XYZ file of C-alpha atoms in Angstrom:
591
model
C -149.692 35.126 -211.018
C -152.197 32.310 -210.816
C -153.754 33.897 -207.279
C -155.067 37.187 -209.110
C -157.720 34.499 -211.166
C -158.915 32.896 -207.563
C -156.750 28.894 -208.649
C -155.907 27.252 -206.131
C -158.680 27.933 -203.496
C -161.303 25.272 -202.371
C -159.650 22.788 -205.930
C -156.276 21.947 -206.196
C -156.412 22.508 -209.755
C -157.811 24.991 -212.248
C -161.013 24.888 -214.234
C -161.329 22.504 -217.233
C -162.933 23.048 -220.596
C -164.424 19.333 -219.702
C -167.063 17.995 -217.488
C -165.801 15.249 -215.055
C -166.242 12.201 -216.309
C -167.718 9.624 -214.153
C -166.043 6.350 -213.074
C -166.136 4.054 -215.207
C -166.854 3.459 -219.120
C -170.770 4.128 -218.413
C -170.430 7.086 -216.289
C -173.920 5.719 -214.052
C -172.005 4.041 -211.474
C -172.919 6.341 -208.263
C -175.936 8.564 -209.907
C -179.064 7.405 -211.251
C -180.030 7.185 -214.737
C -182.019 10.506 -215.262
C -180.292 13.004 -212.637
C -178.332 16.262 -215.323
C -175.133 16.723 -215.081
C -173.473 19.722 -213.623
C -172.680 22.824 -215.512
C -168.752 23.468 -215.759
C -169.177 27.056 -214.917
C -170.953 25.972 -211.424
C -167.599 25.916 -209.423
C -166.273 28.747 -210.908
C -165.336 31.569 -207.947
C -165.812 35.430 -209.170
C -163.855 36.010 -206.327
C -160.696 35.753 -208.213
C -161.380 37.665 -210.862
C -162.486 40.527 -209.031
C -159.377 40.360 -206.675
C -157.799 40.193 -209.921
C -159.203 43.247 -211.193
C -158.654 45.054 -208.061
C -155.320 43.884 -208.044
C -154.575 45.047 -211.637
C -156.364 48.784 -210.717
C -153.920 49.142 -208.375
C -150.617 47.913 -209.757
C -151.671 50.224 -212.650
C -151.746 53.092 -210.363
C -148.601 51.823 -208.549
C -145.578 53.698 -209.145
C -143.632 50.890 -209.406
C -145.821 49.120 -212.033
C -143.350 49.748 -214.700
C -140.069 48.196 -212.561
C -142.585 45.675 -211.445
C -143.209 44.334 -215.293
C -139.044 44.709 -216.275
C -138.435 42.866 -213.611
C -140.739 39.786 -214.146
C -139.473 40.647 -217.741
C -135.890 40.010 -216.649
C -136.625 37.331 -214.202
C -137.889 34.974 -217.430
C -135.204 36.322 -219.510
C -132.856 34.644 -216.456
C -134.937 32.059 -216.936
C -134.889 32.018 -220.356
C -130.851 32.121 -220.152
C -130.618 29.544 -217.174
C -132.505 26.770 -219.866
C -130.231 28.394 -222.971
C -127.260 27.503 -220.724
C -128.795 24.038 -219.281
C -128.922 23.418 -223.020
C -125.440 24.135 -224.166
C -124.190 21.899 -220.763
C -126.222 19.139 -222.255
C -124.452 19.994 -225.620
C -121.356 20.325 -223.897
C -121.692 16.332 -222.187
C -122.667 15.304 -225.213
C -120.071 16.239 -226.920
C -117.301 15.267 -224.182
C -119.533 11.579 -224.298
C -118.876 11.202 -227.995
C -115.320 12.123 -227.904
C -114.848 9.795 -225.182
C -116.430 7.890 -227.324
C -114.165 7.720 -230.223
C -111.143 7.855 -227.488
C -112.601 4.760 -227.018
C -112.794 3.325 -229.667
C -109.356 4.542 -230.663
C -108.224 3.182 -228.200
C -110.372 -0.346 -228.584
C -108.358 -0.147 -232.457
C -104.686 0.142 -231.094
C -105.357 -2.974 -228.941
C -106.691 -4.807 -232.057
C -103.843 -3.317 -234.115
C -101.169 -4.440 -231.351
C -103.240 -7.879 -230.296
C -103.092 -8.249 -234.373
C -99.373 -7.584 -234.095
C -98.532 -9.703 -231.609
C -100.874 -12.352 -233.226
C -98.380 -11.856 -236.527
C -95.111 -11.984 -234.961
C -95.932 -15.074 -233.254
C -97.039 -17.063 -236.026
C -94.315 -15.669 -238.011
C -91.627 -16.861 -235.117
C -94.032 -19.838 -235.421
C -93.535 -20.641 -239.062
C -89.665 -19.426 -238.737
C -88.881 -21.743 -235.695
C -90.956 -24.747 -238.353
C -88.950 -23.710 -240.918
C -85.978 -24.105 -238.621
C -87.150 -27.226 -237.339
C -87.457 -28.760 -240.974
C -84.144 -27.397 -242.105
C -82.256 -29.076 -238.730
C -84.200 -32.178 -239.826
C -82.818 -32.123 -243.369
C -79.433 -31.227 -242.062
C -79.284 -34.341 -239.756
C -81.148 -36.718 -242.453
C -77.917 -35.019 -244.986
C -75.708 -35.543 -242.296
C -76.804 -39.176 -241.901
C -77.585 -40.240 -245.374
C -73.650 -39.016 -245.773
C -72.448 -40.639 -242.830
C -74.042 -43.344 -244.310
C -72.644 -43.116 -246.885
C -69.086 -42.322 -246.071
C -68.981 -45.668 -244.099
C -70.626 -48.085 -246.962
C -67.426 -46.416 -248.792
C -65.202 -46.916 -246.703
C -66.685 -51.037 -245.640
C -66.280 -50.806 -249.433
C -62.427 -49.804 -249.269
C -62.116 -51.711 -246.525
C -62.925 -54.475 -248.290
C -61.679 -54.109 -251.247
C -58.311 -53.386 -249.589
C -58.367 -56.600 -247.982
C -59.080 -57.910 -251.486
C -56.045 -56.503 -253.032
C -54.102 -57.601 -249.745
C -55.805 -61.507 -250.229
C -54.389 -61.677 -254.488
C -51.101 -59.986 -252.947
C -49.966 -62.078 -250.319
C -51.206 -65.424 -252.542
C -48.936 -63.816 -255.736
C -45.841 -63.432 -253.438
C -46.790 -66.959 -251.713
C -46.712 -68.543 -255.277
C -43.792 -66.393 -256.217
C -41.719 -67.772 -252.988
C -42.544 -70.821 -254.166
C -42.070 -70.606 -257.400
C -38.504 -69.279 -256.779
C -37.350 -72.001 -253.996
C -38.568 -74.455 -256.616
C -36.359 -72.500 -258.818
C -33.152 -72.427 -256.585
C -33.804 -75.993 -255.385
C -33.676 -77.139 -259.254
C -30.593 -74.876 -260.182
C -28.911 -75.832 -257.029
C -29.993 -79.256 -257.686
C -27.872 -78.646 -261.998
C -24.899 -77.301 -260.465
C -24.487 -79.749 -258.074
C -24.379 -82.547 -260.543
C -22.688 -80.131 -263.372
C -19.746 -79.867 -260.752
C -19.853 -83.687 -259.473
C -19.670 -84.885 -262.854
C -16.692 -81.960 -263.750
C -14.838 -82.283 -260.112
C -11.379 -83.460 -262.109
C -11.918 -80.875 -264.899
C -12.230 -78.412 -262.031
C -9.157 -78.795 -259.701
C -7.075 -78.771 -262.605
C -8.267 -75.518 -263.694
C -7.671 -74.508 -260.333
C -4.260 -75.668 -259.559
C -3.041 -74.138 -263.077
C -4.503 -70.888 -262.095
C -2.954 -70.699 -258.848
C 0.618 -71.387 -260.490
C 0.169 -69.154 -263.137
C -1.011 -66.270 -260.116
C 2.034 -67.410 -258.074
C 4.545 -66.965 -260.987
C 3.245 -63.607 -261.768
C 3.756 -61.767 -258.305
C 7.022 -63.573 -258.255
C 8.055 -61.468 -261.451
C 6.681 -58.235 -260.622
C 8.434 -58.338 -257.111
C 11.170 -58.525 -258.540
C 11.057 -56.668 -261.285
C 9.681 -54.054 -258.650
C 12.541 -54.681 -256.310
C 15.476 -53.799 -259.393
C 13.333 -50.860 -260.589
C 13.158 -49.379 -256.924
C 16.861 -50.587 -256.100
C 18.426 -48.576 -259.135
C 16.375 -45.427 -258.778
C 17.691 -45.309 -255.188
C 20.940 -45.749 -255.735
C 20.674 -43.097 -258.886
C 18.874 -40.896 -256.371
C 21.379 -41.184 -253.525
C 24.561 -40.892 -256.425
C 22.972 -37.354 -257.207
C 23.186 -34.442 -255.126
C 21.475 -32.337 -256.771
C 18.227 -34.202 -256.187
C 18.856 -35.468 -252.921
C 18.880 -31.969 -251.627
C 16.004 -30.813 -253.758
C 13.545 -33.541 -252.839
C 14.455 -32.517 -248.960
C 13.672 -28.381 -249.434
C 10.174 -30.273 -251.466
C 9.407 -31.994 -248.522
C 10.523 -29.391 -245.871
C 8.142 -26.308 -247.743
C 5.561 -28.843 -247.830
C 5.456 -29.671 -244.357
C 5.725 -25.904 -243.612
C 2.957 -24.688 -246.023
C 0.771 -27.334 -244.303
C 1.334 -26.101 -240.780
C 0.803 -22.691 -242.015
C -2.423 -22.943 -244.047
C -3.870 -24.751 -240.711
C -3.253 -21.900 -238.771
C -4.263 -18.920 -240.498
C -7.126 -21.544 -241.159
C -8.230 -20.719 -237.423
C -7.513 -17.217 -237.286
C -9.778 -16.614 -240.543
C -11.857 -18.794 -238.499
C -11.628 -16.472 -235.474
C -11.838 -13.613 -236.874
C -14.905 -14.370 -239.027
C -17.032 -16.388 -235.772
C -15.680 -12.683 -233.980
C -17.548 -10.248 -236.557
C -19.909 -12.324 -237.336
C -20.515 -15.213 -235.478
C -22.758 -14.838 -232.184
C -21.296 -16.263 -229.057
C -23.178 -19.555 -227.138
C -23.801 -17.395 -224.323
C -25.749 -14.678 -225.968
C -29.328 -15.549 -226.093
C -30.775 -13.156 -228.592
C -29.312 -10.038 -230.519
C -30.157 -7.535 -233.211
C -26.932 -8.044 -235.228
C -26.153 -10.152 -238.500
C -24.920 -13.356 -238.055
C -23.132 -16.276 -239.926
C -26.385 -17.952 -239.549
C -28.647 -15.560 -240.560
C -26.767 -14.357 -243.700
C -26.566 -18.494 -244.824
C -30.411 -18.203 -244.504
C -31.410 -15.158 -245.749
C -28.158 -14.292 -248.466
C -30.139 -11.647 -250.215
C -31.343 -9.758 -247.058
C -29.888 -6.324 -246.960
C -29.183 -5.148 -243.121
C -31.456 -1.972 -242.590
C -30.235 0.444 -240.584
C -33.714 1.299 -237.700
C -34.049 4.492 -237.442
C -33.882 5.683 -233.860
C -37.373 5.394 -231.567
C -38.266 6.972 -228.831
C -36.717 4.761 -225.602
C -40.370 4.794 -223.906
C -42.333 3.568 -226.984
C -45.155 0.623 -225.397
C -42.989 0.805 -221.753
C -45.731 2.410 -218.843
C -43.592 4.134 -215.978
C -44.186 6.739 -213.622
C -43.724 9.636 -214.240
C -40.712 9.858 -211.901
C -38.885 7.131 -213.327
C -40.216 7.877 -217.056
C -38.503 11.055 -216.805
C -35.122 9.756 -215.567
C -35.013 7.045 -217.700
C -36.022 9.289 -220.359
C -32.422 11.151 -219.830
C -30.853 8.005 -219.462
C -31.480 7.543 -223.260
C -30.997 11.051 -224.362
C -27.353 10.338 -222.201
C -26.697 7.586 -224.401
C -27.642 8.375 -227.576
C -25.245 11.900 -227.581
C -22.803 9.312 -225.930
C -22.884 7.274 -228.665
C -23.379 10.058 -231.487
C -20.096 11.669 -229.391
C -17.944 8.443 -229.720
C -17.735 8.680 -225.672
C -17.265 6.294 -223.096
C -20.964 4.459 -221.926
C -22.030 4.647 -218.368
C -23.189 1.273 -216.867
C -26.386 0.762 -215.552
C -27.996 -1.702 -212.788
C -31.786 -1.535 -213.468
C -33.861 -3.864 -210.320
C -36.919 -4.644 -209.395
C -39.861 -7.392 -209.477
C -40.088 -9.421 -212.764
C -42.469 -8.401 -215.499
C -41.521 -4.712 -215.102
C -40.446 -3.602 -218.117
C -36.635 -3.611 -217.577
C -35.816 -6.104 -220.763
C -38.683 -4.030 -223.023
C -36.600 -0.872 -221.860
C -33.403 -2.732 -222.918
C -34.619 -2.788 -225.977
C -35.870 0.284 -226.633
C -33.129 2.264 -225.155
C -30.767 0.192 -227.767
C -33.191 1.055 -230.779
C -33.149 4.784 -229.539
C -29.834 5.440 -229.282
C -29.205 3.283 -232.564
C -26.673 0.730 -230.740
C -26.625 -3.247 -231.204
C -27.683 -5.157 -228.346
C -27.532 -8.507 -227.183
C -28.888 -10.424 -223.905
C -27.880 -13.144 -222.439
C -29.197 -14.880 -219.177
C -26.989 -15.098 -216.134
C -28.168 -19.059 -215.668
C -26.355 -19.947 -219.040
C -23.339 -19.179 -217.469
C -22.616 -21.680 -214.405
C -23.260 -24.544 -216.637
C -20.360 -24.095 -218.704
C -18.311 -24.950 -216.065
C -14.398 -24.395 -216.858
C -15.625 -23.187 -220.469
C -17.374 -20.507 -218.946
C -14.015 -18.587 -219.116
C -13.390 -18.919 -222.596
C -17.179 -17.926 -223.673
C -17.327 -14.762 -221.330
C -14.430 -13.551 -223.667
C -16.074 -14.408 -226.221
C -18.525 -12.206 -225.637
C -16.778 -9.604 -224.875
C -14.677 -9.806 -227.613
C -17.617 -9.635 -229.833
C -19.112 -6.580 -228.797
C -15.704 -5.150 -229.220
C -16.230 -5.452 -233.039
C -19.708 -3.729 -233.637
C -19.280 -0.279 -235.660
C -22.014 0.591 -233.957
C -22.164 -0.006 -230.176
C -23.336 -2.639 -228.511
C -25.614 -2.740 -225.466
C -25.042 -5.982 -223.463
C -28.229 -6.729 -221.660
C -27.657 -9.570 -218.735
C -31.079 -10.779 -217.452
C -30.958 -12.175 -214.273
C -27.459 -11.515 -213.536
C -27.106 -12.303 -209.378
C -27.028 -15.947 -210.837
C -23.172 -15.658 -210.995
C -22.093 -12.149 -210.017
C -22.617 -13.402 -206.542
C -20.228 -12.146 -203.114
C -16.738 -14.052 -203.804
C -16.422 -13.622 -199.879
C -19.703 -15.453 -198.703
C -21.472 -17.192 -201.211
C -20.660 -21.084 -201.742
C -19.732 -20.617 -205.496
C -17.583 -23.206 -207.524
C -14.035 -22.775 -208.770
C -15.737 -22.491 -212.187
C -17.822 -19.904 -211.669
C -15.318 -18.006 -209.476
C -12.727 -17.728 -212.592
C -15.630 -16.851 -214.833
C -16.829 -14.116 -212.767
C -13.098 -13.065 -212.419
C -12.799 -12.876 -216.073
C -15.676 -10.792 -216.206
C -14.692 -8.333 -214.003
C -11.507 -7.706 -215.961
C -13.134 -6.680 -219.181
C -15.608 -4.448 -216.876
C -12.322 -2.875 -215.440
C -12.744 0.042 -217.454
C -15.511 2.072 -219.241
C -15.063 1.326 -222.992
C -16.685 3.215 -226.699
C -17.470 -0.467 -227.812
C -20.321 -1.421 -225.217
C -22.694 -0.353 -222.765
C -23.034 -3.044 -219.954
C -26.800 -3.143 -218.588
C -27.571 -5.288 -215.473
C -30.993 -6.599 -214.855
C -31.740 -8.749 -210.987
C -34.281 -9.213 -209.091
C -31.788 -9.255 -205.647
C -29.061 -6.341 -206.509
C -28.337 -7.187 -202.624
C -26.217 -10.539 -203.965
C -23.986 -8.767 -206.285
C -19.944 -8.622 -205.219
C -18.591 -5.374 -204.398
C -16.940 -5.377 -207.292
C -19.639 -5.659 -209.298
C -21.181 -2.485 -207.665
C -18.155 -0.102 -208.093
C -18.599 -1.483 -211.879
C -22.196 0.452 -211.874
C -22.686 4.123 -212.756
C -26.575 4.486 -212.546
C -28.832 2.634 -210.489
C -32.801 2.106 -211.412
C -35.561 0.951 -209.306
C -38.195 -0.684 -211.685
C -41.087 -0.676 -208.807
C -44.404 -2.376 -209.310
C -46.725 0.263 -211.523
C -48.939 2.141 -209.544
C -53.105 2.814 -210.371
C -52.561 5.030 -213.151
C -50.262 3.019 -214.425
C -52.482 0.091 -214.299
C -54.999 1.835 -215.765
C -52.957 2.485 -219.006
C -51.432 -0.884 -219.386
C -54.930 -2.536 -218.961
C -55.908 -0.009 -221.781
C -52.355 -0.702 -223.945
C -52.980 -4.532 -223.928
C -57.120 -3.879 -223.914
C -56.231 -2.456 -227.423
C -53.944 -4.482 -228.731
C -54.955 -7.887 -227.475
C -59.208 -7.398 -227.820
C -60.019 -3.981 -229.530
C -57.540 -4.027 -232.957
C -58.437 -7.412 -233.443
C -62.243 -7.335 -233.080
C -62.228 -4.332 -235.441
C -60.025 -5.341 -238.249
C -61.903 -8.269 -239.410
C -59.699 -10.867 -239.880
C -59.719 -12.390 -236.885
C -62.362 -14.601 -235.378
C -63.255 -12.193 -232.476
C -66.124 -10.241 -232.375
C -66.793 -7.697 -228.613
C -69.993 -7.524 -227.051
C -71.160 -3.772 -226.418
C -70.426 -2.349 -222.604
C -68.540 0.392 -221.212
C -64.855 -0.325 -222.134
C -63.246 2.622 -220.302
C -64.846 2.554 -217.342
C -64.230 -1.653 -217.396
C -60.545 -0.184 -217.653
C -60.556 1.675 -214.757
C -62.197 -1.013 -212.556
C -59.457 -3.949 -214.162
C -57.233 -1.438 -212.699
C -58.480 -0.804 -209.460
C -58.822 -4.895 -208.845
C -54.908 -5.852 -210.559
C -53.441 -4.097 -207.110
C -50.001 -5.551 -207.097
C -49.834 -7.269 -210.183
C -46.929 -6.390 -212.583
C -46.758 -4.488 -216.464
C -46.358 -8.336 -217.694
C -49.344 -10.003 -215.577
C -51.385 -7.721 -217.361
C -50.170 -8.207 -220.327
C -51.411 -12.246 -219.875
C -54.484 -10.946 -219.040
C -54.802 -9.369 -222.382
C -53.909 -12.733 -224.313
C -55.890 -14.421 -221.530
C -59.399 -12.387 -222.902
C -58.275 -12.986 -225.862
C -57.890 -16.687 -225.823
C -61.493 -16.371 -224.095
C -62.681 -15.125 -227.563
C -61.214 -17.575 -229.325
C -62.515 -20.446 -227.176
C -66.150 -19.353 -227.235
C -68.783 -20.661 -229.606
C -69.878 -17.477 -231.580
C -66.316 -15.782 -230.725
C -67.993 -12.693 -228.682
C -66.244 -11.351 -225.851
C -68.649 -10.397 -222.946
C -68.341 -8.470 -219.710
C -68.569 -11.598 -218.077
C -65.544 -13.531 -219.848
C -63.555 -10.387 -218.602
C -64.164 -10.742 -215.450
C -64.158 -14.196 -214.888
C -60.528 -13.982 -216.537
C -59.834 -10.939 -214.005
C -61.057 -13.534 -210.710
C -58.604 -15.919 -212.425
C -55.524 -13.566 -212.882
C -56.199 -12.120 -208.723
C -56.797 -15.568 -207.718
C -53.583 -16.623 -209.144
C -51.423 -13.980 -207.939
C -52.428 -13.653 -204.694
C -51.334 -17.500 -204.284
C -47.931 -16.104 -205.579
C -47.623 -14.015 -203.565
C -48.548 -16.541 -200.663
C -45.768 -18.636 -202.094
C -43.032 -16.015 -201.801
C -43.534 -15.319 -198.305
C -43.398 -18.659 -197.989
C -40.056 -19.136 -199.373
C -38.736 -15.931 -197.876
C -39.408 -16.827 -194.373
C -37.967 -20.257 -195.080
C -35.213 -18.586 -196.701
C -34.964 -16.036 -193.273
C -35.026 -19.437 -190.760
C -32.608 -20.997 -193.252
C -30.093 -18.321 -192.749
C -30.883 -18.037 -189.047
C -29.733 -21.859 -188.111
C -26.790 -21.148 -190.226
C -25.722 -18.104 -188.525
C -26.446 -20.193 -185.349
C -24.085 -23.027 -186.414
C -21.353 -20.279 -187.766
C -21.635 -19.362 -183.971
C -21.310 -21.998 -182.522
C -18.710 -23.819 -184.358
C -16.558 -20.526 -183.541
C -17.804 -20.916 -180.117
C -16.215 -24.834 -179.813
C -13.183 -23.242 -182.024
C -12.158 -20.488 -178.794
C -12.632 -22.946 -175.846
């Protein structure tokens, strides 16, 4: 409302109470010394007051005066509110700035603590490193000192031993020299005495010889007289002659009977307790075991699950379980056992199932291999009969497992076999011509097509043990991983530790990579893992070590398969050459 009072007209600033001061401190730069200063109200314009008074009267007479005042008051309040809001905003910004400063200080403090912690850790590590180095230096110095002491002791012992040896040698040399001197002296003295008493010695020898001759002649005469009188009296007395002849006869009969009885008893004991030479392994007690362990009692093994520890496909598992149940019931009811042929690649569980089958059925088992028959030659027939005689004496029933049976049960018509092996095969066929309630025959072969037809006729059940599939391989991997790795690592009695990784996933991956492997190869893989842990410095089996052994096993399996294919190709070519040679010979014979 400055316009009401005339401010702003003719001047740019309102009037002040003080007069304008001239330039300079004395104030007399542009004016004369005697001129009077002007009045401060000389420039005041009274028209502004008049206009203000007029406007005030108009405003008072106006009907909007109250609203104008209210509006002015509201504007003043708005200005005050805006000022207050700006003050609050400034205070909020100030508080935010303080919070930011506190956060920055906390961050700096945290960084400082972190840096101090790192420095403390580095200092501790460095001190630990220095302590380890000092300890290693002390150990090396102590070891060097011990080695030096040991070397000095060894040198001292060596010197003492050399001195003792030299002393002994010197004593022996002196003793030998003294002995030679003594012998020479005694020989010289004896020779001198003999020379001096030669005539006397000769006379004594002559007298002794004459006396000995006379004594012998008298003894001969006396013995001849006694023998002649006794023989004459014996021949003259008929009763004494008859009794003597009867006594000699009974003595000869007794000796002959004792010798035959001893042989019969020995064969009986051998048949009952002795293990035949063809049997490699058996669960029956033998004479050797009875002698080694005389106080050990034979424990009847309780029936076990026939498939415990045996991993097979579901269909094969169901079939062999039926065979196990049937065999057990056959033994309990004293029925006739059925003969079984198990064929398939090596390491698929044939021998293991045969043992489990015997234990499940409560029978004894005996394992023989076909490769042991051919080297026996003409003794093979006798050995084969001994095996079956021994099997027939089992009170519990015997499961006779013949591994690699195709080695001696070959075709007699086409295969080139020796007469001794042919005779052994005939003996085997003779003893297995009929089913028995004493023993059960289980044959295992990798090439069943080479069997003689008579052998095939004696087989009642044929079971194919194929290579394990993916599911079976995973079960086998987990089984042998637990047996050879987890159990030794958790028991704590072995020098083995296991690193942390996903065991289940690792076993699944190994099963996928082990395609085409047999159960025996997978078990050897578990043994390889165990050996890898034992060969490491800290005894820890890591995932990388497991993968390395798996890579080696896969490579070796591939190499074996290549060899097998090469051998199969060479064998097929050989068979083709033999066939062509036979056909050509037949053509020449016809011509």
